[in-house]
Amino acid sequence: MANTILVGAQWGDEGKGKIIDFLTGKADIVVRSQGGNNAGHTVIIGGKKYVLHLIPSGILRPGKTCVIGNGVVVDAVSLVGEITKLRSDGIKVGKNLVLSDCAHLVLPYHPLIDGQREKAKGKKKIGTTKRGIGPAYGDKVERVGLRVGDLVQPAIFSAKLKARLKEMNAVLKALGEKPLSFAKIEADYLATADVLRPFVTNTVVYLHEAIAKGKEILFEGAQGTFLDLDHGTYPYVTSSNTTAGGACTGSGVPPHRMDKVMGVMKAYTTRVGEGPFTSEDKGITDMLHGMGREFGSTTGRARRCGWFDAVATRYATMVNGIDELSITNLDGLDNLPTLKVCVAYKLGKKKLNVPPNDLLQLQKCEPVYRTFPGWQTNTEAAKKWSDLPKNARAYLEAISALTGAKLKIASVGPGREQTIVL
Ligand code: GDP
Ligand code: IMO
Ligand code: MG
C-alpha cells in the first residue's frame, strides 16, 4: 500500500495531469488538496484531449474516486461547468467525486479584485490567471471566507453572502469596479448548490476510512514548487502551498500516512506569468513555440521557456522530500545538437547551489551551464528505456542525479502510452 504525493518540481505545467492519469491505473483515490481553477491539467487518451481544472485527473479512469479536499478554493460555477463538460464527453461524474464541505469558495468579487490589483501593479504585475485565487485564499486566512458547507445551506449562504458583499462592494468601488448585485450572485450560486450538494461531505473522514480499508491514494499537486506561497519566488507565486506539506493540510491526511513523494519535471523549464527565471532562453522558447508547444492550458498564454534548471529542482527535492522523479517532454529536445543544463547560479563573484530567497538577488543571478550532447532522434515511439538513444538516457540520468532523486518515469509524448517506466 502506497499513498503518493505528486508535486510539480518547477513552475507548474510539468505534466502532472498526464502522470497522474498514468499512475491512477494502480490507485484507488485521487485527491486535489490545494489551488483552484488556476490549474490546467492536460490528459490525452486515445487522441482525445481533456483539460481538468478543479476535478482531479483521475476522474477519467472508471472505478476511481476523486476528492476535492478542504485546501482547494472552489469556484462553484466553474466546477459545475467542468462537471457538465465531462458528462457531455461521456465521462461519468457521480459517486466517483466527493467535495469537502470545508473547501473555500471563490466568489465573483475575487476574480474582479485579482484583475484590478494586477492592473494597479502595472509592470510589476504577477501575471496571475485572474481566477481570483489570491483574494479567495486571502479571505480564508482573514477568516471571512464562505465555504462549500455554507453554499449547500441556502439560508446560511444568503446571510453570509449579504454581509460579505457589503464590504466587498466597497472594496470593488475603491478599486474602480462596479458593485455586484447580491440577487444575481445568490441566484447563480444557489443553482450550483443544487448540482453540488450530492458530492459534499467530510472528506477527511472519507479519506481516513479509505486508508483504514487499505485503499491507495494519489495526491495530485497543482502548480509547482516555485509557485509555493512560502517556498517559491515570492511575490511571483500562487497563494497556496504547492509543496508536499500542502497535501497533508489540504486533505487532513497526516504526514505519517504518506509513503512517497514523486516530483514531476519537464526535461527543460517553463514558466507562465511574471517573475525571475534564471535559465530562460529565447532560442529554446522560439523552438518550442515553433513546434506548437508550451501554450498554457488555462489561459492560453505562451509559456516562457528555458534550459533545465538543476539548482531549482535540487531545491525542490529538499523542500518536498522527493523520492522519485517523472521527467516529461523529453521529446521536446529531440532536435537539438547540444543541450545546456543550469548547474549553479552566479551572483556577482559568488557561485550559488541553491536559489537565493531574496528576489533582487535572484533577479541578478546568472546561470552556470554544463553542456550535453543531443540525440537528434525522434523519441516519441520509445516504449522502454533501452529504446531511447544513448545520449537521451545519459541526459535523463544526469538531470536526475543533479536533482538528487531516482528516475522512475520518462515521458516522450502527451499520450498515456508514451510513458516509460524504469
Ligand atoms: P500540468 O499542469 O502539470 O498537468 O501540465 P499541463 O497539462 O498544463 O502542461 C503539460 C503539457 O505537456 C500538456 O500539453 C501535456 O499534454 C503535455 N505533455 C505532458 N507530457 C508530455 C510529453 O512527455 N511530451 C509531450 N510532447 N507533451 C507532454
Ligand atoms: P498547473 O496546476 C503554471 C501561475 C500564474 C502566475 C502565478 C499566480 O496547471 O501547473 P494565480 O492565478 O495562481 O494567482 O497566479 O501562478 N500559475 C500557474 N502556472 N501552472 C499552473 O497550474 C499555475 N497556476 C497558477 O501564471 O504566475
Ligand atoms: Mg497546467
CSV table of N, CA and C in Angstrom, one decimal, residues 176-283:
chain,number,residue,atom,x,y,z
A,176,GLY,N,-12.2,50.7,-8.4
A,176,GLY,CA,-12.6,51.2,-9.7
A,176,GLY,C,-13.6,50.2,-10.4
A,177,GLU,N,-14.1,49.2,-9.7
A,177,GLU,CA,-15.1,48.3,-10.3
A,177,GLU,C,-16.5,48.7,-9.9
A,178,LYS,N,-17.4,48.2,-10.7
A,178,LYS,CA,-18.8,48.4,-10.3
A,178,LYS,C,-19.2,47.5,-9.2
A,179,PRO,N,-20.1,47.9,-8.3
A,179,PRO,CA,-20.6,46.9,-7.2
A,179,PRO,C,-21.3,45.8,-7.9
A,180,LEU,N,-21.4,44.6,-7.2
A,180,LEU,CA,-22.0,43.4,-7.7
A,180,LEU,C,-23.4,43.3,-7.1
A,181,SER,N,-24.3,42.7,-7.8
A,181,SER,CA,-25.7,42.5,-7.4
A,181,SER,C,-25.8,41.3,-6.5
A,182,PHE,N,-26.3,41.5,-5.3
A,182,PHE,CA,-26.5,40.3,-4.3
A,182,PHE,C,-27.4,39.3,-4.9
A,183,ALA,N,-28.5,39.8,-5.5
A,183,ALA,CA,-29.5,38.9,-6.0
A,183,ALA,C,-29.0,37.9,-7.1
A,184,LYS,N,-28.1,38.5,-8.0
A,184,LYS,CA,-27.6,37.7,-9.1
A,184,LYS,C,-26.6,36.6,-8.5
A,185,ILE,N,-25.7,37.0,-7.6
A,185,ILE,CA,-24.8,36.0,-7.1
A,185,ILE,C,-25.5,35.0,-6.3
A,186,GLU,N,-26.5,35.4,-5.5
A,186,GLU,CA,-27.3,34.5,-4.8
A,186,GLU,C,-28.0,33.4,-5.7
A,187,ALA,N,-28.6,33.9,-6.7
A,187,ALA,CA,-29.3,33.0,-7.7
A,187,ALA,C,-28.3,32.1,-8.3
A,188,ASP,N,-27.2,32.6,-8.9
A,188,ASP,CA,-26.3,31.8,-9.6
A,188,ASP,C,-25.7,30.7,-8.7
A,189,TYR,N,-25.3,31.1,-7.5
A,189,TYR,CA,-24.6,30.2,-6.6
A,189,TYR,C,-25.6,29.2,-6.0
A,190,LEU,N,-26.8,29.6,-5.7
A,190,LEU,CA,-27.8,28.6,-5.1
A,190,LEU,C,-28.1,27.5,-6.2
A,191,ALA,N,-28.1,28.0,-7.5
A,191,ALA,CA,-28.3,27.0,-8.6
A,191,ALA,C,-27.1,26.0,-8.6
A,192,THR,N,-25.9,26.4,-8.3
A,192,THR,CA,-24.8,25.5,-8.3
A,192,THR,C,-24.9,24.6,-7.1
A,193,ALA,N,-25.4,25.1,-6.0
A,193,ALA,CA,-25.6,24.3,-4.8
A,193,ALA,C,-26.4,23.1,-5.1
A,194,ASP,N,-27.4,23.3,-5.9
A,194,ASP,CA,-28.3,22.1,-6.2
A,194,ASP,C,-27.6,21.0,-6.9
A,195,VAL,N,-26.6,21.4,-7.8
A,195,VAL,CA,-25.8,20.4,-8.5
A,195,VAL,C,-24.8,19.8,-7.6
A,196,LEU,N,-24.2,20.6,-6.8
A,196,LEU,CA,-23.0,20.1,-6.0
A,196,LEU,C,-23.4,19.4,-4.7
A,197,ARG,N,-24.6,19.7,-4.2
A,197,ARG,CA,-24.9,19.1,-2.9
A,197,ARG,C,-24.6,17.6,-2.7
A,198,PRO,N,-25.0,16.8,-3.7
A,198,PRO,CA,-24.7,15.3,-3.6
A,198,PRO,C,-23.3,14.9,-3.4
A,199,PHE,N,-22.4,15.8,-3.8
A,199,PHE,CA,-20.9,15.5,-3.8
A,199,PHE,C,-20.3,15.9,-2.4
A,200,VAL,N,-21.0,16.7,-1.7
A,200,VAL,CA,-20.4,17.3,-0.5
A,200,VAL,C,-20.4,16.4,0.7
A,201,THR,N,-19.2,16.3,1.3
A,201,THR,CA,-19.1,15.5,2.5
A,201,THR,C,-17.9,16.0,3.3
A,202,ASN,N,-17.7,15.3,4.5
A,202,ASN,CA,-16.5,15.5,5.3
A,202,ASN,C,-15.4,14.6,4.6
A,203,THR,N,-14.6,15.2,3.8
A,203,THR,CA,-13.6,14.4,3.0
A,203,THR,C,-12.5,13.8,3.9
A,204,VAL,N,-12.3,14.5,5.0
A,204,VAL,CA,-11.2,13.9,5.9
A,204,VAL,C,-11.6,12.6,6.4
A,205,VAL,N,-12.9,12.5,6.9
A,205,VAL,CA,-13.4,11.2,7.3
A,205,VAL,C,-13.4,10.2,6.2
A,206,TYR,N,-13.8,10.6,5.0
A,206,TYR,CA,-13.9,9.8,3.8
A,206,TYR,C,-12.5,9.2,3.6
A,207,LEU,N,-11.5,10.0,3.6
A,207,LEU,CA,-10.1,9.6,3.3
A,207,LEU,C,-9.5,8.6,4.4
A,208,HIS,N,-9.8,9.0,5.7
A,208,HIS,CA,-9.3,8.1,6.7
A,208,HIS,C,-10.0,6.7,6.7
A,209,GLU,N,-11.3,6.7,6.4
A,209,GLU,CA,-12.0,5.4,6.2
A,209,GLU,C,-11.4,4.6,5.1
A,210,ALA,N,-11.0,5.3,4.0
A,210,ALA,CA,-10.4,4.6,2.9
A,210,ALA,C,-9.1,4.0,3.2
A,211,ILE,N,-8.3,4.8,4.0
A,211,ILE,CA,-6.9,4.4,4.4
A,211,ILE,C,-7.1,3.1,5.3
A,212,ALA,N,-8.1,3.2,6.2
A,212,ALA,CA,-8.3,2.0,7.0
A,212,ALA,C,-8.6,0.8,6.3
A,213,LYS,N,-9.2,0.9,5.1
A,213,LYS,CA,-9.6,-0.2,4.3
A,213,LYS,C,-8.4,-0.6,3.3
A,214,GLY,N,-7.3,0.1,3.4
A,214,GLY,CA,-6.1,-0.3,2.6
A,214,GLY,C,-6.2,0.3,1.2
A,215,LYS,N,-7.0,1.3,1.0
A,215,LYS,CA,-7.0,1.9,-0.3
A,215,LYS,C,-5.8,2.7,-0.6
A,216,GLU,N,-5.4,2.8,-1.9
A,216,GLU,CA,-4.2,3.5,-2.3
A,216,GLU,C,-4.6,4.9,-2.8
A,217,ILE,N,-3.9,5.9,-2.3
A,217,ILE,CA,-4.3,7.3,-2.6
A,217,ILE,C,-3.2,8.1,-3.3
A,218,LEU,N,-3.6,8.8,-4.3
A,218,LEU,CA,-2.6,9.7,-5.0
A,218,LEU,C,-3.0,11.1,-4.8
A,219,PHE,N,-2.1,11.9,-4.4
A,219,PHE,CA,-2.4,13.3,-4.1
A,219,PHE,C,-1.8,14.1,-5.3
A,220,GLU,N,-2.8,14.8,-6.0
A,220,GLU,CA,-2.4,15.5,-7.3
A,220,GLU,C,-2.1,16.9,-7.0
A,221,GLY,N,-0.8,17.2,-6.9
A,221,GLY,CA,-0.4,18.6,-6.7
A,221,GLY,C,-0.9,19.5,-7.9
A,222,ALA,N,-1.1,20.7,-7.6
A,222,ALA,CA,-1.4,21.7,-8.6
A,222,ALA,C,-0.3,22.8,-8.5
A,223,GLN,N,-0.1,23.5,-9.6
A,223,GLN,CA,1.0,24.5,-9.7
A,223,GLN,C,2.4,23.7,-9.5
A,224,GLY,N,3.4,24.4,-9.0
A,224,GLY,CA,4.7,23.8,-8.8
A,224,GLY,C,5.4,24.4,-7.6
A,225,THR,N,6.5,23.8,-7.3
A,225,THR,CA,7.3,24.2,-6.1
A,225,THR,C,7.6,25.7,-6.0
A,226,PHE,N,8.0,26.3,-7.2
A,226,PHE,CA,8.5,27.7,-7.1
A,226,PHE,C,7.3,28.6,-7.3
A,227,LEU,N,6.1,28.1,-7.3
A,227,LEU,CA,4.9,28.9,-7.1
A,227,LEU,C,4.3,28.8,-5.7
A,228,ASP,N,5.0,28.1,-4.9
A,228,ASP,CA,4.5,27.9,-3.5
A,228,ASP,C,4.6,29.2,-2.7
A,229,LEU,N,3.6,29.5,-2.0
A,229,LEU,CA,3.4,30.7,-1.2
A,229,LEU,C,4.6,31.0,-0.3
A,230,ASP,N,5.1,29.9,0.3
A,230,ASP,CA,6.3,30.0,1.2
A,230,ASP,C,7.6,29.8,0.6
A,231,HIS,N,7.7,28.8,-0.3
A,231,HIS,CA,9.0,28.4,-0.8
A,231,HIS,C,9.3,28.9,-2.3
A,232,GLY,N,8.3,29.5,-2.9
A,232,GLY,CA,8.5,30.0,-4.3
A,232,GLY,C,9.2,31.3,-4.4
A,233,THR,N,9.1,31.9,-5.6
A,233,THR,CA,9.8,33.1,-5.9
A,233,THR,C,8.8,34.3,-5.5
A,234,TYR,N,8.5,34.4,-4.2
A,234,TYR,CA,7.6,35.4,-3.7
A,234,TYR,C,8.0,36.8,-4.1
A,235,PRO,N,7.1,37.7,-4.6
A,235,PRO,CA,5.7,37.5,-4.6
A,235,PRO,C,5.1,36.9,-5.9
A,236,TYR,N,6.0,36.5,-6.8
A,236,TYR,CA,5.6,35.9,-8.1
A,236,TYR,C,5.2,34.4,-7.8
A,237,VAL,N,4.2,34.2,-7.1
A,237,VAL,CA,3.8,32.8,-6.7
A,237,VAL,C,2.3,32.8,-6.7
A,238,THR,N,1.8,31.6,-6.4
A,238,THR,CA,0.3,31.5,-6.2
A,238,THR,C,0.1,31.6,-4.7
A,239,SER,N,-1.2,31.4,-4.3
A,239,SER,CA,-1.5,31.7,-2.9
A,239,SER,C,-1.7,30.4,-2.0
A,240,SER,N,-1.2,29.3,-2.5
A,240,SER,CA,-1.3,28.1,-1.7
A,240,SER,C,0.0,27.4,-1.5
A,241,ASN,N,0.1,26.4,-0.7
A,241,ASN,CA,1.3,25.6,-0.5
A,241,ASN,C,1.2,24.4,-1.5
A,242,THR,N,2.0,24.6,-2.6
A,242,THR,CA,2.0,23.7,-3.7
A,242,THR,C,3.0,22.5,-3.4
A,243,THR,N,3.8,22.7,-2.3
A,243,THR,CA,4.8,21.6,-2.0
A,243,THR,C,4.1,20.5,-1.2
A,244,ALA,N,4.9,19.5,-0.9
A,244,ALA,CA,4.3,18.2,-0.4
A,244,ALA,C,3.5,18.4,0.9
A,245,GLY,N,4.0,19.4,1.8
A,245,GLY,CA,3.2,19.6,3.0
A,245,GLY,C,1.8,20.0,2.8
A,246,GLY,N,1.6,20.7,1.7
A,246,GLY,CA,0.2,21.2,1.3
A,246,GLY,C,-0.8,20.0,1.1
A,247,ALA,N,-0.2,18.8,0.7
A,247,ALA,CA,-1.1,17.7,0.6
A,247,ALA,C,-1.7,17.2,1.9
A,248,CYS,N,-0.9,17.4,3.0
A,248,CYS,CA,-1.4,17.0,4.3
A,248,CYS,C,-2.4,18.0,4.8
A,249,THR,N,-2.1,19.3,4.8
A,249,THR,CA,-3.0,20.3,5.4
A,249,THR,C,-4.3,20.4,4.5
A,250,GLY,N,-4.1,20.2,3.2
A,250,GLY,CA,-5.2,20.4,2.3
A,250,GLY,C,-6.1,19.2,2.2
A,251,SER,N,-5.8,18.1,2.9
A,251,SER,CA,-6.6,16.9,2.8
A,251,SER,C,-7.0,16.3,4.2
A,252,GLY,N,-6.2,16.7,5.2
A,252,GLY,CA,-6.4,16.1,6.5
A,252,GLY,C,-5.8,14.7,6.7
A,253,VAL,N,-5.0,14.3,5.7
A,253,VAL,CA,-4.3,13.1,5.8
A,253,VAL,C,-2.9,13.4,6.4
A,254,PRO,N,-2.6,12.8,7.6
A,254,PRO,CA,-1.3,13.2,8.3
A,254,PRO,C,-0.1,12.7,7.6
A,255,PRO,N,1.1,13.4,7.9
A,255,PRO,CA,2.3,13.0,7.2
A,255,PRO,C,2.7,11.5,7.4
A,256,HIS,N,2.5,10.9,8.5
A,256,HIS,CA,2.9,9.5,8.6
A,256,HIS,C,2.1,8.5,7.9
A,257,ARG,N,1.0,9.0,7.2
A,257,ARG,CA,0.2,8.1,6.3
A,257,ARG,C,0.7,8.3,4.9
A,258,MET,N,1.6,9.2,4.6
A,258,MET,CA,2.2,9.4,3.3
A,258,MET,C,3.4,8.5,3.1
A,259,ASP,N,3.4,7.8,2.0
A,259,ASP,CA,4.5,6.8,1.8
A,259,ASP,C,5.6,7.3,0.9
A,260,LYS,N,5.2,8.2,-0.1
A,260,LYS,CA,6.2,8.5,-1.1
A,260,LYS,C,5.9,9.9,-1.7
A,261,VAL,N,6.9,10.6,-2.2
A,261,VAL,CA,6.7,11.8,-2.9
A,261,VAL,C,7.3,11.7,-4.3
A,262,MET,N,6.5,11.9,-5.3
A,262,MET,CA,7.0,11.9,-6.6
A,262,MET,C,7.1,13.3,-7.2
A,263,GLY,N,8.2,13.7,-7.7
A,263,GLY,CA,8.3,15.0,-8.3
A,263,GLY,C,8.2,14.9,-9.8
A,264,VAL,N,7.4,15.8,-10.4
A,264,VAL,CA,7.3,15.8,-11.9
A,264,VAL,C,8.0,17.0,-12.4
A,265,MET,N,8.8,16.8,-13.4
A,265,MET,CA,9.5,18.0,-14.0
A,265,MET,C,9.7,17.7,-15.5
A,266,LYS,N,9.7,18.8,-16.2
A,266,LYS,CA,10.0,18.7,-17.7
A,266,LYS,C,11.5,18.5,-17.9
A,267,ALA,N,11.8,18.0,-19.0
A,267,ALA,CA,13.3,17.9,-19.3
A,267,ALA,C,13.9,19.2,-19.6
A,268,TYR,N,13.1,20.3,-19.7
A,268,TYR,CA,13.6,21.6,-19.8
A,268,TYR,C,12.7,22.4,-18.7
A,269,THR,N,12.7,23.8,-18.8
A,269,THR,CA,11.9,24.5,-17.8
A,269,THR,C,11.0,25.4,-18.5
A,270,THR,N,9.8,25.6,-17.9
A,270,THR,CA,8.8,26.6,-18.4
A,270,THR,C,8.3,27.4,-17.3
A,271,ARG,N,7.8,28.6,-17.6
A,271,ARG,CA,7.1,29.4,-16.5
A,271,ARG,C,6.1,30.2,-17.3
A,272,VAL,N,4.9,30.3,-16.7
A,272,VAL,CA,3.9,31.2,-17.3
A,272,VAL,C,3.6,32.3,-16.3
A,273,GLY,N,3.5,33.5,-16.7
A,273,GLY,CA,3.4,34.6,-15.7
A,273,GLY,C,4.7,35.3,-15.5
A,274,GLU,N,4.7,36.3,-14.7
A,274,GLU,CA,6.0,37.1,-14.5
A,274,GLU,C,6.8,36.5,-13.4
A,275,GLY,N,8.0,37.1,-13.2
A,275,GLY,CA,8.9,36.6,-12.1
A,275,GLY,C,10.2,36.1,-12.6
A,276,PRO,N,11.2,36.0,-11.7
A,276,PRO,CA,12.5,35.6,-12.2
A,276,PRO,C,12.6,34.2,-12.8
A,277,PHE,N,13.4,34.0,-13.7
A,277,PHE,CA,13.6,32.7,-14.4
A,277,PHE,C,15.0,32.7,-15.0
A,278,THR,N,15.9,32.2,-14.1
A,278,THR,CA,17.3,32.3,-14.4
A,278,THR,C,17.8,31.6,-15.7
A,279,SER,N,17.2,30.4,-16.0
A,279,SER,CA,17.7,29.7,-17.2
A,279,SER,C,16.8,30.0,-18.4
A,280,GLU,N,16.0,31.1,-18.4
A,280,GLU,CA,15.2,31.4,-19.5
A,280,GLU,C,16.0,31.6,-20.8
A,281,ASP,N,15.5,31.2,-21.9
A,281,ASP,CA,16.4,31.2,-23.1
A,281,ASP,C,15.5,31.4,-24.3
A,282,LYS,N,15.8,32.4,-25.1
A,282,LYS,CA,15.0,32.8,-26.2
A,282,LYS,C,15.0,31.7,-27.3
A,283,GLY,N,16.2,31.1,-27.5
A,283,GLY,CA,16.3,30.1,-28.6
A,283,GLY,C,15.4,28.9,-28.3
